Amino acid sequence: MYPTALTQLARANPFSAPLFSLQKVEEPQHSLHGQKPRRLAAAATADEGDSCEFGSQKYFYYALCGFGGILSCGITHTAVVPLDLVKCRLQVDPDKYKSIGNGFAVTVREDGVRGLAKGWAPTFIGYSMQGLCKFGFYEVFKIFYSDLLGEENTYLWRTSLYLAASASAEFFADVALAPMEAVKVRIQTQPGYANTLRQCVPKMFAEEGIWAFYKGVVPLWMRQIPYTMMKFACFERTVEMLYKYVVPKPRSDCSKSEQLVVTFVAGYIAGVFCAIVSHPADSVVSVLNKEKGSTAVQVLKRLGPRGVWKGLVARIIMIGTLTALQWFIYDSVKVYFRLPRPPPPEMPESLKKKLGLTE
């Protein structure tokens, strides 16, 4: 017999992935040829170098995934602060900042080169916390929802699973991000208001109270949840298609470096779609955090259908690069810590039999 709880988890494994392995409880039996008994796993055999098995160290696994999220989001968002600053200013003051190039020129002329780094501290703190929740909870919800669906439905409805797991994770990630996002936008879009995190936080709290840090959470959900759903679902399916139609050999035959290249390419493709679907809400968030007393509906009406698309080119460049680097860093962290990295999903044997695809 096999341990009941682990057997149920094995059947619910979402991606035919080597997240954990199961072994028989009874004494091993040797075959007639003297071979060792076959080691049973959840649809795929775990790599010998994996540092943890999900069944016995799941919280350790989730914690390291969250750490990977901190590095991937915190580092990348901080690295593109100058482009983010110009993008925000294009959104809130299009009359002054005509284009990306003009935005950089005006900013350097008025604030110097150091002015391009405004808002780096709240960006790093906020997006590190967001990355922790985004990637950590995505792994949690991915397993949880798969457990509810079962192995066959997980494969058939895998895109819906990616969407649901990422949306659930982003809901909590945005609550963690909202305070620092409000501070960042205030520093970047209101010249003279505050130049540093230490100046801005007490000033905002004195003027508007705690609401100042959370009034943008609903627009953040509007922006980030569609963004993250596209980011994870598009990435997962793009990786699957790249290995199926582009990469000339199976993933198992690819080196770690080759796999990371596929990760980067899939991440950039996903990032382009992310930028497009989330840009209108991003424009609303930028204007809302700049102004006092405005609501998301009021800002949306004032911007109009054309206004919400201001700064889209800058955002595509920024988000495409960001998303590619985030997935690259996140996957690299998994490689470094020897965490299980699921291969592209394969149809379960039981489903193949039901569909008459195998004897």
Tab-separated table of C-alpha atoms in Angstrom:
chain	number	residue	atom	x	y	z
A	1	MET	CA	0.000	0.000	0.000
A	2	TYR	CA	1.034	3.609	-0.528
A	3	PRO	CA	0.556	6.440	2.022
A	4	THR	CA	-3.003	7.635	1.384
A	5	ALA	CA	-2.367	11.388	1.679
A	6	LEU	CA	0.597	11.347	-0.650
A	7	THR	CA	-1.261	9.183	-3.160
A	8	GLN	CA	-4.050	11.750	-3.306
A	9	LEU	CA	-1.526	14.527	-3.815
A	10	ALA	CA	0.132	12.550	-6.573
A	11	ARG	CA	-3.123	12.241	-8.429
A	12	ALA	CA	-3.666	15.989	-8.098
A	13	ASN	CA	-0.207	16.973	-9.300
A	14	PRO	CA	-0.872	19.883	-11.682
A	15	PHE	CA	1.851	19.658	-14.285
A	16	SER	CA	3.003	16.062	-14.344
A	17	ALA	CA	5.859	17.606	-12.436
A	18	PRO	CA	8.641	16.154	-10.302
A	19	LEU	CA	7.542	17.994	-7.177
A	20	PHE	CA	7.781	14.910	-4.998
A	21	SER	CA	8.286	11.168	-5.218
A	22	LEU	CA	6.458	8.257	-3.631
A	23	GLN	CA	7.943	4.978	-2.537
A	24	LYS	CA	6.288	1.752	-1.466
A	25	VAL	CA	5.870	1.111	2.219
A	26	GLU	CA	6.288	-2.666	2.034
A	27	GLU	CA	9.612	-4.362	1.651
A	28	PRO	CA	11.110	-3.981	-1.839
A	29	GLN	CA	10.831	-6.917	-4.201
A	30	HIS	CA	13.489	-7.651	-6.799
A	31	SER	CA	12.560	-8.669	-10.314
A	32	LEU	CA	13.670	-11.886	-11.925
A	33	HIS	CA	16.579	-10.077	-13.540
A	34	GLY	CA	17.845	-8.651	-10.271
A	35	GLN	CA	16.808	-5.082	-11.070
A	36	LYS	CA	15.804	-2.629	-8.356
A	37	PRO	CA	12.064	-2.028	-7.910
A	38	ARG	CA	10.659	0.860	-9.946
A	39	ARG	CA	10.419	4.120	-8.014
A	40	LEU	CA	6.945	5.589	-8.308
A	41	ALA	CA	6.407	9.309	-8.733
A	42	ALA	CA	3.624	11.707	-9.597
A	43	ALA	CA	3.639	11.266	-13.371
A	44	ALA	CA	7.326	12.107	-13.693
A	45	THR	CA	10.502	11.098	-11.914
A	46	ALA	CA	12.159	13.766	-9.815
A	47	ASP	CA	15.668	14.839	-10.710
A	48	GLU	CA	18.275	13.253	-8.491
A	49	GLY	CA	19.680	16.698	-7.673
A	50	ASP	CA	16.435	18.201	-6.336
A	51	SER	CA	16.984	19.698	-2.889
A	52	CYS	CA	13.475	19.046	-1.565
A	53	GLU	CA	10.458	16.863	-2.140
A	54	PHE	CA	7.098	18.584	-2.055
A	55	GLY	CA	5.430	15.866	-0.015
A	56	SER	CA	7.792	16.261	2.926
A	57	GLN	CA	9.121	19.835	2.707
A	58	LYS	CA	6.394	21.835	0.997
A	59	TYR	CA	6.775	24.948	3.168
A	60	PHE	CA	10.513	25.012	2.492
A	61	TYR	CA	9.694	24.799	-1.213
A	62	TYR	CA	7.144	27.631	-1.026
A	63	ALA	CA	9.545	29.793	1.001
A	64	LEU	CA	12.302	29.450	-1.583
A	65	CYS	CA	9.815	30.203	-4.375
A	66	GLY	CA	8.832	33.354	-2.471
A	67	PHE	CA	12.500	34.284	-2.117
A	68	GLY	CA	12.893	33.857	-5.862
A	69	GLY	CA	9.931	36.194	-6.294
A	70	ILE	CA	11.566	38.824	-4.070
A	71	LEU	CA	14.722	38.785	-6.180
A	72	SER	CA	12.948	38.653	-9.533
A	73	CYS	CA	10.511	41.505	-8.875
A	74	GLY	CA	12.550	43.693	-6.520
A	75	ILE	CA	15.688	43.774	-8.638
A	76	THR	CA	14.033	44.156	-12.039
A	77	HIS	CA	11.561	46.889	-11.091
A	78	THR	CA	14.316	48.863	-9.363
A	79	ALA	CA	16.556	48.522	-12.420
A	80	VAL	CA	13.980	50.191	-14.683
A	81	VAL	CA	13.028	53.030	-12.311
A	82	PRO	CA	14.187	55.719	-14.817
A	83	LEU	CA	11.923	54.339	-17.546
A	84	ASP	CA	9.076	53.883	-15.057
A	85	LEU	CA	9.472	57.488	-13.889
A	86	VAL	CA	9.225	58.829	-17.438
A	87	LYS	CA	6.274	56.531	-18.184
A	88	CYS	CA	4.383	57.817	-15.126
A	89	ARG	CA	5.063	61.429	-16.076
A	90	LEU	CA	3.870	60.823	-19.630
A	91	GLN	CA	0.621	59.518	-18.153
A	92	VAL	CA	-0.051	62.313	-15.659
A	93	ASP	CA	1.310	65.312	-17.583
A	94	PRO	CA	1.267	64.611	-21.360
A	95	ASP	CA	1.383	68.321	-22.189
A	96	LYS	CA	4.813	68.713	-20.591
A	97	TYR	CA	6.283	65.296	-21.410
A	98	LYS	CA	5.676	64.723	-25.128
A	99	SER	CA	7.476	61.419	-25.666
A	100	ILE	CA	9.882	58.988	-24.041
A	101	GLY	CA	12.942	60.848	-25.314
A	102	ASN	CA	11.493	64.213	-24.388
A	103	GLY	CA	10.544	62.886	-20.959
A	104	PHE	CA	14.127	61.831	-20.254
A	105	ALA	CA	15.484	65.150	-21.545
A	106	VAL	CA	13.108	67.280	-19.463
A	107	THR	CA	13.732	65.210	-16.329
A	108	VAL	CA	17.528	65.429	-16.655
A	109	ARG	CA	17.338	69.151	-17.397
A	110	GLU	CA	15.213	69.882	-14.338
A	111	ASP	CA	16.505	67.342	-11.788
A	112	GLY	CA	19.835	66.171	-13.154
A	113	VAL	CA	20.787	62.569	-13.803
A	114	ARG	CA	20.061	61.673	-10.174
A	115	GLY	CA	16.465	62.743	-10.753
A	116	LEU	CA	15.955	59.630	-12.904
A	117	ALA	CA	16.375	57.487	-9.771
A	118	LYS	CA	13.530	59.123	-7.854
A	119	GLY	CA	11.346	56.535	-6.164
A	120	TRP	CA	13.878	53.716	-6.218
A	121	ALA	CA	13.477	52.874	-2.495
A	122	PRO	CA	9.671	52.412	-2.423
A	123	THR	CA	9.969	50.599	-5.737
A	124	PHE	CA	12.438	48.083	-4.346
A	125	ILE	CA	10.558	47.508	-1.086
A	126	GLY	CA	7.087	47.421	-2.632
A	127	TYR	CA	7.860	45.142	-5.531
A	128	SER	CA	9.963	42.824	-3.381
A	129	MET	CA	6.920	42.288	-1.161
A	130	GLN	CA	4.745	41.884	-4.234
A	131	GLY	CA	7.138	39.313	-5.700
A	132	LEU	CA	7.154	37.342	-2.461
A	133	CYS	CA	3.358	37.023	-2.537
A	134	LYS	CA	2.983	36.748	-6.315
A	135	PHE	CA	5.335	33.821	-6.923
A	136	GLY	CA	4.989	32.178	-3.511
A	137	PHE	CA	1.197	32.151	-3.481
A	138	TYR	CA	1.054	31.168	-7.150
A	139	GLU	CA	2.779	27.903	-6.287
A	140	VAL	CA	0.424	27.436	-3.326
A	141	PHE	CA	-2.782	28.073	-5.272
A	142	LYS	CA	-1.582	26.088	-8.268
A	143	ILE	CA	-1.302	22.972	-6.119
A	144	PHE	CA	-4.471	23.748	-4.158
A	145	TYR	CA	-6.697	24.192	-7.214
A	146	SER	CA	-5.162	21.179	-8.906
A	147	ASP	CA	-5.996	19.095	-5.858
A	148	LEU	CA	-9.625	20.170	-6.255
A	149	LEU	CA	-9.708	19.382	-9.979
A	150	GLY	CA	-7.956	16.050	-10.078
A	151	GLU	CA	-5.249	14.919	-12.495
A	152	GLU	CA	-7.315	14.633	-15.690
A	153	ASN	CA	-9.241	17.894	-15.250
A	154	THR	CA	-6.014	19.662	-14.290
A	155	TYR	CA	-4.588	18.789	-17.690
A	156	LEU	CA	-7.773	19.607	-19.628
A	157	TRP	CA	-8.338	22.899	-17.790
A	158	ARG	CA	-4.699	23.837	-17.190
A	159	THR	CA	-5.021	27.323	-18.701
A	160	SER	CA	-7.957	28.081	-16.406
A	161	LEU	CA	-5.901	26.743	-13.506
A	162	TYR	CA	-3.008	29.084	-14.364
A	163	LEU	CA	-5.432	32.009	-14.561
A	164	ALA	CA	-7.169	31.217	-11.288
A	165	ALA	CA	-3.965	30.553	-9.345
A	166	SER	CA	-2.262	33.719	-10.587
A	167	ALA	CA	-5.331	35.902	-9.948
A	168	SER	CA	-5.618	34.580	-6.391
A	169	ALA	CA	-1.936	35.192	-5.723
A	170	GLU	CA	-2.007	38.713	-7.155
A	171	PHE	CA	-4.974	39.697	-4.969
A	172	PHE	CA	-2.759	39.359	-1.894
A	173	ALA	CA	0.364	40.646	-3.660
A	174	ASP	CA	-1.322	43.976	-4.441
A	175	VAL	CA	-2.286	44.524	-0.819
A	176	ALA	CA	1.419	44.208	0.001
A	177	LEU	CA	2.409	46.493	-2.897
A	178	ALA	CA	-0.170	49.298	-2.527
A	179	PRO	CA	1.507	51.469	0.180
A	180	MET	CA	4.888	51.664	-1.527
A	181	GLU	CA	3.304	52.096	-4.973
A	182	ALA	CA	1.419	55.154	-3.676
A	183	VAL	CA	4.641	56.592	-2.240
A	184	LYS	CA	6.577	55.897	-5.450
A	185	VAL	CA	4.066	57.604	-7.709
A	186	ARG	CA	3.788	60.623	-5.391
A	187	ILE	CA	7.573	61.092	-5.417
A	188	GLN	CA	7.866	60.627	-9.177
A	189	THR	CA	4.911	62.695	-10.387
A	190	GLN	CA	4.708	65.618	-7.934
A	191	PRO	CA	7.900	67.684	-8.225
A	192	GLY	CA	8.814	69.308	-4.935
A	193	TYR	CA	6.501	67.137	-2.811
A	194	ALA	CA	9.203	64.793	-1.504
A	195	ASN	CA	12.467	63.365	-2.770
A	196	THR	CA	12.899	60.325	-0.534
A	197	LEU	CA	10.874	57.579	1.107
A	198	ARG	CA	11.567	59.007	4.568
A	199	GLN	CA	10.223	62.395	3.564
A	200	CYS	CA	7.187	61.149	1.691
A	201	VAL	CA	5.652	58.589	4.063
A	202	PRO	CA	5.117	60.860	7.115
A	203	LYS	CA	3.925	63.705	4.889
A	204	MET	CA	1.319	61.551	3.149
A	205	PHE	CA	0.149	60.110	6.469
A	206	ALA	CA	-0.180	63.569	8.045
A	207	GLU	CA	-2.248	64.883	5.120
A	208	GLU	CA	-4.527	61.929	4.333
A	209	GLY	CA	-4.037	59.287	6.999
A	210	ILE	CA	-3.654	55.583	6.310
A	211	TRP	CA	-6.083	55.839	3.364
A	212	ALA	CA	-3.367	57.623	1.382
A	213	PHE	CA	-1.486	54.341	1.089
A	214	TYR	CA	-4.434	52.140	0.140
A	215	LYS	CA	-6.719	54.323	-1.973
A	216	GLY	CA	-5.048	52.897	-5.077
A	217	VAL	CA	-5.500	49.230	-4.159
A	218	VAL	CA	-8.665	48.743	-6.253
A	219	PRO	CA	-7.099	50.269	-9.391
A	220	LEU	CA	-4.038	48.159	-8.593
A	221	TRP	CA	-6.208	45.052	-8.677
A	222	MET	CA	-7.662	46.300	-11.975
A	223	ARG	CA	-4.149	46.672	-13.374
A	224	GLN	CA	-2.195	43.872	-11.757
A	225	ILE	CA	-4.663	40.977	-11.702
A	226	PRO	CA	-5.212	40.957	-15.507
A	227	TYR	CA	-1.474	41.595	-15.894
A	228	THR	CA	-0.506	38.674	-13.683
A	229	MET	CA	-3.103	36.333	-15.173
A	230	MET	CA	-1.636	37.044	-18.601
A	231	LYS	CA	1.914	36.870	-17.237
A	232	PHE	CA	1.583	33.377	-15.800
A	233	ALA	CA	-0.912	31.779	-18.198
A	234	CYS	CA	0.761	33.147	-21.328
A	235	PHE	CA	4.189	32.189	-20.016
A	236	GLU	CA	3.164	28.631	-19.120
A	237	ARG	CA	1.477	28.013	-22.466
A	238	THR	CA	4.261	29.721	-24.445
A	239	VAL	CA	6.868	27.498	-22.797
A	240	GLU	CA	4.726	24.499	-23.672
A	241	MET	CA	4.454	25.590	-27.330
A	242	LEU	CA	8.154	26.473	-27.639
A	243	TYR	CA	9.203	23.006	-26.521
A	244	LYS	CA	6.583	21.416	-28.759
A	245	TYR	CA	7.090	23.394	-31.984
A	246	VAL	CA	10.358	25.372	-31.786
A	247	VAL	CA	12.967	23.657	-29.625
A	248	PRO	CA	14.342	20.730	-31.685
A	249	LYS	CA	14.715	18.355	-28.734
A	250	PRO	CA	12.793	17.382	-25.588
A	251	ARG	CA	13.174	19.535	-22.494
A	252	SER	CA	14.798	16.646	-20.652
A	253	ASP	CA	17.622	16.673	-23.226
A	254	CYS	CA	18.183	20.442	-22.933
A	255	SER	CA	20.891	21.792	-20.677
A	256	LYS	CA	19.981	24.131	-17.819
A	257	SER	CA	21.313	27.075	-19.869
A	258	GLU	CA	19.170	26.147	-22.855
A	259	GLN	CA	16.114	25.833	-20.639
A	260	LEU	CA	16.780	29.300	-19.184
A	261	VAL	CA	16.944	30.755	-22.710
A	262	VAL	CA	13.505	29.291	-23.403
A	263	THR	CA	12.330	30.805	-20.119
A	264	PHE	CA	13.602	34.264	-21.152
A	265	VAL	CA	11.992	34.149	-24.604
A	266	ALA	CA	8.652	32.948	-23.230
A	267	GLY	CA	8.820	35.630	-20.545
A	268	TYR	CA	9.318	38.419	-23.071
A	269	ILE	CA	6.420	37.234	-25.237
A	270	ALA	CA	4.197	37.091	-22.158
A	271	GLY	CA	5.382	40.556	-21.101
A	272	VAL	CA	4.201	42.217	-24.318
A	273	PHE	CA	0.673	40.915	-23.795
A	274	CYS	CA	0.835	41.847	-20.099
A	275	ALA	CA	1.624	45.462	-20.922
A	276	ILE	CA	-1.276	45.798	-23.350
A	277	VAL	CA	-4.000	44.318	-21.144
A	278	SER	CA	-2.972	46.236	-18.006
A	279	HIS	CA	-2.044	49.645	-19.414
A	280	PRO	CA	-5.395	51.485	-19.086
A	281	ALA	CA	-5.584	50.638	-15.376
A	282	ASP	CA	-1.917	51.603	-14.974
A	283	SER	CA	-2.708	55.073	-16.327
A	284	VAL	CA	-5.547	55.433	-13.821
A	285	VAL	CA	-3.294	54.367	-10.924
A	286	SER	CA	-0.617	56.888	-11.893
A	287	VAL	CA	-3.065	59.816	-12.032
A	288	LEU	CA	-4.970	58.693	-8.926
A	289	ASN	CA	-1.881	58.504	-6.730
A	290	LYS	CA	-0.763	61.928	-7.936
A	291	GLU	CA	-4.011	63.718	-7.079
A	292	LYS	CA	-5.859	64.182	-3.822
A	293	GLY	CA	-9.557	63.405	-3.497
A	294	SER	CA	-10.030	61.815	-6.917
A	295	THR	CA	-11.646	58.430	-7.519
A	296	ALA	CA	-10.796	55.817	-10.125
A	297	VAL	CA	-14.058	56.448	-12.009
A	298	GLN	CA	-13.445	60.218	-12.120
A	299	VAL	CA	-9.901	59.745	-13.413
A	300	LEU	CA	-11.059	57.236	-16.035
A	301	LYS	CA	-13.722	59.618	-17.354
A	302	ARG	CA	-11.265	62.503	-17.496
A	303	LEU	CA	-8.585	60.544	-19.356
A	304	GLY	CA	-11.003	59.185	-21.935
A	305	PRO	CA	-10.435	56.322	-24.409
A	306	ARG	CA	-7.271	57.841	-25.883
A	307	GLY	CA	-5.767	59.160	-22.669
A	308	VAL	CA	-5.585	55.778	-20.987
A	309	TRP	CA	-3.208	54.549	-23.714
A	310	LYS	CA	-0.619	57.315	-23.241
A	311	GLY	CA	2.827	55.858	-22.563
A	312	LEU	CA	1.976	52.416	-23.972
A	313	VAL	CA	5.205	52.086	-25.996
A	314	ALA	CA	7.330	52.831	-22.937
A	315	ARG	CA	5.312	50.342	-20.920
A	316	ILE	CA	5.673	47.592	-23.553
A	317	ILE	CA	9.446	48.058	-23.579
A	318	MET	CA	9.587	48.150	-19.789
A	319	ILE	CA	7.166	45.305	-19.053
A	320	GLY	CA	8.468	43.045	-21.830
A	321	THR	CA	11.987	43.336	-20.482
A	322	LEU	CA	10.814	43.128	-16.884
A	323	THR	CA	8.740	40.003	-17.376
A	324	ALA	CA	11.488	38.216	-19.302
A	325	LEU	CA	14.068	39.041	-16.631
A	326	GLN	CA	11.692	38.127	-13.805
A	327	TRP	CA	11.047	34.663	-15.179
A	328	PHE	CA	14.753	34.240	-15.946
A	329	ILE	CA	15.764	35.200	-12.388
A	330	TYR	CA	12.984	33.128	-10.819
A	331	ASP	CA	13.908	30.045	-12.823
A	332	SER	CA	17.604	30.637	-12.075
A	333	VAL	CA	16.827	30.687	-8.346
A	334	LYS	CA	15.088	27.335	-8.748
A	335	VAL	CA	18.134	25.978	-10.565
A	336	TYR	CA	20.519	27.349	-7.918
A	337	PHE	CA	18.591	25.874	-4.992
A	338	ARG	CA	17.924	22.678	-6.973
A	339	LEU	CA	14.162	23.067	-6.622
A	340	PRO	CA	11.848	20.852	-8.692
A	341	ARG	CA	11.099	22.505	-12.048
A	342	PRO	CA	8.049	21.005	-13.754
A	343	PRO	CA	8.399	19.971	-17.400
A	344	PRO	CA	5.707	20.907	-19.938
A	345	PRO	CA	2.472	19.077	-19.002
A	346	GLU	CA	1.644	15.798	-20.661
A	347	MET	CA	-1.731	14.119	-21.017
A	348	PRO	CA	-2.270	11.545	-18.229
A	349	GLU	CA	-2.284	7.921	-19.351
A	350	SER	CA	-5.793	7.446	-17.957
A	351	LEU	CA	-7.074	10.277	-20.144
A	352	LYS	CA	-5.298	8.876	-23.194
A	353	LYS	CA	-7.102	5.581	-22.673
A	354	LYS	CA	-10.459	7.336	-22.318
A	355	LEU	CA	-9.880	9.225	-25.572
A	356	GLY	CA	-8.704	6.102	-27.365
A	357	LEU	CA	-5.219	7.474	-27.929
A	358	THR	CA	-3.531	4.432	-26.468
A	359	GLU	CA	-4.320	0.789	-26.078
